[in-house]
Amino acid sequence: MNLPILEIFGPTIQGEGMVIGRKTCFVRLAACDYQCVWCDSKFTWDGSIKPDLMSIEEIVAAVIKLANNRADHITISGGNPALYKGLSELVLQLQDAGYQVAIETQGSKWNEALLLIDEVTLSPKPPSSEMMTDFTLLSEIITRLSGRNISLKVVVFDERDLQYAEEIHQCYPEIPLFLQVGNDQTTLEDEATTARYLLTRYSELVEVVMASTILKNVRVLPQLHALLWGNRRGV
C-alpha cells in the first residue's frame, strides 16, 4: 500500500487545536475533498507540488530517522488524510514503533483509522471557506468516535464564522471546542509582520468570544506556528 506524501518534517511544535504546543513530527498527505478559499495548504490539492508515493514501511522509516529519538508524537495532516484506506496500517505501524498519533480532518469522510488514533481533531469548515458542512455525517462520525479522545476546532475569520462556531458548540456541547483565529494573509513573507497581524486578529477574536453568551466552555487559540515562523512551510 502506497500513500501520496508531500512532506515529512519535524520535530516541531503543533501550532493548533487540542495538542497545541506538543512536540511532534508531521506526515502530510496530498489531496483534499475540500477547496477552502483561504486554505493555507493549497499545495496539498492544487497540483502545484507532486507528492511522492511511499510505502507505509518507507514512511515509518522516514519518521524514525527524522525524529531521531527526539519526539514520540506524530501528527498526520493534509489535505484530508481521512481519504485513504491505508491509513489504519500507517497508524498501527507508527504506534508499534512507539509513537502517539494525532490527526486533523474536517469530518467530511469516515475512516476506520479514526478509531485507532490517539487524538482526533475534527475541524468542520465555516462559511468563509465557501464549503458546506454535512451535519448528518459529522454527527455520525462524532457518534462513532464516542469514548475516544476527540475535539472540535473551528477557524474564525468573520461574524458568520463566529455564529457557525456557536452552532457547532450547541450541536455538540459535550465535545471540547477550540476556536482559532483565521490567517487570511498566507502570502505575507515577513514573519514579524505576519505575527503582528495575527496577534491583532487573535485579540479581536478573544474580545468577541468573551462577549458571547453561547461560547462558554471553549478555548481560543492563535496559530502558534504562524506567530513563530510566519507562513513558512516545513516548520
Tab-separated table of N, CA, C and O in Angstrom, residues 56 76 86-96 99 101 103 113-114 116-118:
chain	number	residue	atom	x	y	z
A	56	ILE	N	4.052	2.261	3.315
A	56	ILE	CA	3.904	2.535	4.745
A	56	ILE	C	5.214	2.276	5.468
A	56	ILE	O	5.608	3.037	6.368
A	76	ILE	N	-0.599	13.401	11.685
A	76	ILE	CA	-0.921	13.117	10.286
A	76	ILE	C	-1.847	14.219	9.800
A	76	ILE	O	-2.898	14.475	10.397
A	86	GLY	N	-5.469	3.091	3.393
A	86	GLY	CA	-4.262	2.566	4.021
A	86	GLY	C	-3.879	3.256	5.315
A	86	GLY	O	-2.846	2.933	5.911
A	87	LEU	N	-4.726	4.171	5.769
A	87	LEU	CA	-4.379	4.969	6.945
A	87	LEU	C	-4.282	4.115	8.208
A	87	LEU	O	-3.415	4.351	9.056
A	88	SER	N	-5.140	3.116	8.335
A	88	SER	CA	-5.117	2.272	9.539
A	88	SER	C	-3.777	1.582	9.701
A	88	SER	O	-3.217	1.530	10.807
A	89	GLU	N	-3.252	1.059	8.609
A	89	GLU	CA	-1.974	0.349	8.692
A	89	GLU	C	-0.849	1.305	9.049
A	89	GLU	O	0.048	0.964	9.830
A	90	LEU	N	-0.890	2.520	8.518
A	90	LEU	CA	0.117	3.513	8.874
A	90	LEU	C	0.050	3.839	10.364
A	90	LEU	O	1.085	3.878	11.042
A	91	VAL	N	-1.136	4.055	10.869
A	91	VAL	CA	-1.305	4.383	12.289
A	91	VAL	C	-0.786	3.246	13.162
A	91	VAL	O	-0.039	3.463	14.128
A	92	LEU	N	-1.161	2.027	12.832
A	92	LEU	CA	-0.738	0.875	13.635
A	92	LEU	C	0.775	0.713	13.635
A	92	LEU	O	1.380	0.430	14.678
A	93	GLN	N	1.392	0.893	12.470
A	93	GLN	CA	2.849	0.737	12.410
A	93	GLN	C	3.564	1.863	13.159
A	93	GLN	O	4.599	1.632	13.795
A	94	LEU	N	3.014	3.077	13.097
A	94	LEU	CA	3.603	4.170	13.870
A	94	LEU	C	3.472	3.903	15.369
A	94	LEU	O	4.407	4.129	16.146
A	95	GLN	N	2.317	3.416	15.771
A	95	GLN	CA	2.128	3.106	17.188
A	95	GLN	C	3.025	1.957	17.633
A	95	GLN	O	3.593	1.983	18.733
A	96	ASP	N	3.187	0.946	16.776
A	96	ASP	CA	4.088	-0.166	17.101
A	96	ASP	C	5.527	0.313	17.257
A	96	ASP	O	6.311	-0.280	18.009
A	99	TYR	N	5.126	5.559	18.784
A	99	TYR	CA	4.638	6.922	18.643
A	99	TYR	C	3.153	7.035	19.000
A	99	TYR	O	2.359	6.143	18.674
A	101	VAL	N	-0.198	9.063	17.985
A	101	VAL	CA	-0.593	9.582	16.671
A	101	VAL	C	-1.809	10.498	16.809
A	101	VAL	O	-2.807	10.139	17.441
A	103	ILE	N	-4.378	13.330	14.464
A	103	ILE	CA	-4.831	13.626	13.105
A	103	ILE	C	-5.804	14.793	13.137
A	103	ILE	O	-6.473	15.021	14.152
A	113	ALA	N	-9.633	4.191	10.518
A	113	ALA	CA	-8.399	4.524	11.242
A	113	ALA	C	-8.656	5.497	12.377
A	113	ALA	O	-7.899	5.535	13.354
A	114	LEU	N	-9.726	6.288	12.277
A	114	LEU	CA	-10.022	7.263	13.326
A	114	LEU	C	-10.256	6.581	14.671
A	114	LEU	O	-10.044	7.177	15.723
A	116	LEU	N	-8.506	4.223	15.787
A	116	LEU	CA	-7.209	3.794	16.301
A	116	LEU	C	-6.358	4.961	16.793
A	116	LEU	O	-5.444	4.772	17.594
A	117	ILE	N	-6.654	6.147	16.306
A	117	ILE	CA	-5.781	7.305	16.524
A	117	ILE	C	-5.938	7.845	17.936
A	117	ILE	O	-7.030	7.881	18.493
A	118	ASP	N	-4.829	8.266	18.526
A	118	ASP	CA	-4.813	8.699	19.920
A	118	ASP	C	-5.534	10.026	20.136
A	118	ASP	O	-6.180	10.226	21.165
